[in-house]
XYZ file of C-alpha atoms in Angstrom:
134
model
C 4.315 15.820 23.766
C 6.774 14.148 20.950
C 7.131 15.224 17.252
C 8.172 12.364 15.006
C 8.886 12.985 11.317
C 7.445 10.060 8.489
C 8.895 10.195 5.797
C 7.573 8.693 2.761
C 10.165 7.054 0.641
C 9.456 5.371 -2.915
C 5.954 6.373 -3.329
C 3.889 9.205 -4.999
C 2.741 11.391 -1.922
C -0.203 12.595 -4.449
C -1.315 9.337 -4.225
C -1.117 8.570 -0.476
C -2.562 11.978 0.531
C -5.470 11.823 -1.897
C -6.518 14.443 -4.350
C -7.128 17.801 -2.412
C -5.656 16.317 0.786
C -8.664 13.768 1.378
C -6.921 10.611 2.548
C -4.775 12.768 4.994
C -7.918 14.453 6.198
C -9.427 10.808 6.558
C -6.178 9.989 8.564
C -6.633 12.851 10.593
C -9.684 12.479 11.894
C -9.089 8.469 12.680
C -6.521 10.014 15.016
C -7.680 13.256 16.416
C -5.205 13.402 19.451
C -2.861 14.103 16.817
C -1.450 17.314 15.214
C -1.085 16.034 11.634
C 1.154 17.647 9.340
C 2.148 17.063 5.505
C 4.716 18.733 3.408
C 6.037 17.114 0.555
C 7.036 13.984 1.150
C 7.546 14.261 4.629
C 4.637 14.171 7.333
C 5.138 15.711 10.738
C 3.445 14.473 14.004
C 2.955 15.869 17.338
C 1.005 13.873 20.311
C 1.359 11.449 22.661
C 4.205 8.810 22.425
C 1.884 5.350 22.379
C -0.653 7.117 19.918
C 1.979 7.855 17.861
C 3.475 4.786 17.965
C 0.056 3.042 16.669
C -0.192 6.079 14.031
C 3.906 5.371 12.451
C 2.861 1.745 12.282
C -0.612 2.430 10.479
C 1.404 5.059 8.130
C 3.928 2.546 7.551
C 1.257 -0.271 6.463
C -0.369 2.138 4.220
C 2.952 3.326 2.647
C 3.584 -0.429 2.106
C 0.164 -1.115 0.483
C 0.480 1.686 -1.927
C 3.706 0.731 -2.903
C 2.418 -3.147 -3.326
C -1.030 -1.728 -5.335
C -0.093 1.622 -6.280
C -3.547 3.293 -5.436
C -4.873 4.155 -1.980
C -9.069 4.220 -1.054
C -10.843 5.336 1.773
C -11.634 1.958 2.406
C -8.229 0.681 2.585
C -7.240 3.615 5.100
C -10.314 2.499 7.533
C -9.418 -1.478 7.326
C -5.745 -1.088 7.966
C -6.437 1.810 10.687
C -9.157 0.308 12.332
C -9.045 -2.756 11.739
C -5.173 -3.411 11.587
C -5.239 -5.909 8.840
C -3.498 -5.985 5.606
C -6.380 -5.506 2.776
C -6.471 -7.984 -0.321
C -4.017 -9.982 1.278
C -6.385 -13.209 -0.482
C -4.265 -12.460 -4.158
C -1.344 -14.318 -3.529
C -1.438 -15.973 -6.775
C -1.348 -12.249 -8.130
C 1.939 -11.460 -10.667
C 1.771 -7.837 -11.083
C -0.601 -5.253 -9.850
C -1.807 -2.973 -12.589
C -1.903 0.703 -12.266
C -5.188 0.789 -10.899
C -4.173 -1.745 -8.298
C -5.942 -4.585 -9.934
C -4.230 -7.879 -9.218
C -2.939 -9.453 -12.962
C -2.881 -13.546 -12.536
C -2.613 -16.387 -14.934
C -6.343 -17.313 -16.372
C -5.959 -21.052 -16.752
C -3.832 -23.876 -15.618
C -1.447 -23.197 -18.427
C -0.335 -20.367 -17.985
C 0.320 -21.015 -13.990
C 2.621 -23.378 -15.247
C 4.525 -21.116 -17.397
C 4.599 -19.012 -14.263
C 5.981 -21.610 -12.113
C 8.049 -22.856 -14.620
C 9.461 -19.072 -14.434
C 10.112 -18.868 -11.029
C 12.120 -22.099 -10.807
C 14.055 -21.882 -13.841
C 16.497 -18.887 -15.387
C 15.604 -19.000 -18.437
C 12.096 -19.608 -20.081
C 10.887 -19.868 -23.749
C 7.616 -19.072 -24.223
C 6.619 -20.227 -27.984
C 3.120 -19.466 -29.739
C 1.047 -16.686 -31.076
C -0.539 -14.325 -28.302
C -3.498 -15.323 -25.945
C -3.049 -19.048 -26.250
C -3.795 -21.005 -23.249
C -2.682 -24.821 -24.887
């Protein structure tokens, strides 16, 4: 039997453990050959060394998709466990991702081209009264 510590750098551990424990709970019982642990920000492990190396790979996808989105679902736990896929990985044209892990993106073909025109370029002046799309 190994122990391996995660430990869970940059992100709110509120968030990835769910309120009252629930995501953690979730995680535990995707993985039940596991002794699960979670203190803080650091979670400790105990189990077999190839489950556990499938288990720090899962925890590190889901630390990296609720550092991208900020916000953590039950869903999102069972596609990237199960399923080993990264979810919403279709908003690539996304800017920011709001608090609530919505994706923000430019509405019209204007305002992709300020975008753009930011990414290429240093410096960009944006002229015009709010919410204009010309």
């Amino acid at each position: 039997m190994i122990e391996k510590h995660i430990i869970l750098e940059d992100i709110d551990p509120v968030t990835f453990y769910g309120v009252n424990n629930a995501h953690l709970q979730m995680v535990r019982s995707l993985y039940p050959k596991l002794r699960i642990m979670a203190r803080g920000n650091v979670i400790r492990v105990l189990g077999d060394e190839e489950v556990l190396c499938h288990f720090e790979d899962d925890m590190e996808r889901l630390r990296q998709h609720v550092l991208r989105y900020n916000v953590l679902t039950d869903e999102d736990i069972v596609n990237i466990v199960k399923v080993r896929v990264n979810v919403s990985a279709d908003n690539s044209s996304a800017i920011v991702y709001s608090m609530s892990g919505k994706p923000i993106k430019a509405r019209s073909e204007n305002q992709q081209a300020l975008i753009d025109s930011y990414m290429r370029n240093d410096m960009v002046f944006a002229v015009g009264p709010a919410r204009t799309s010309q």
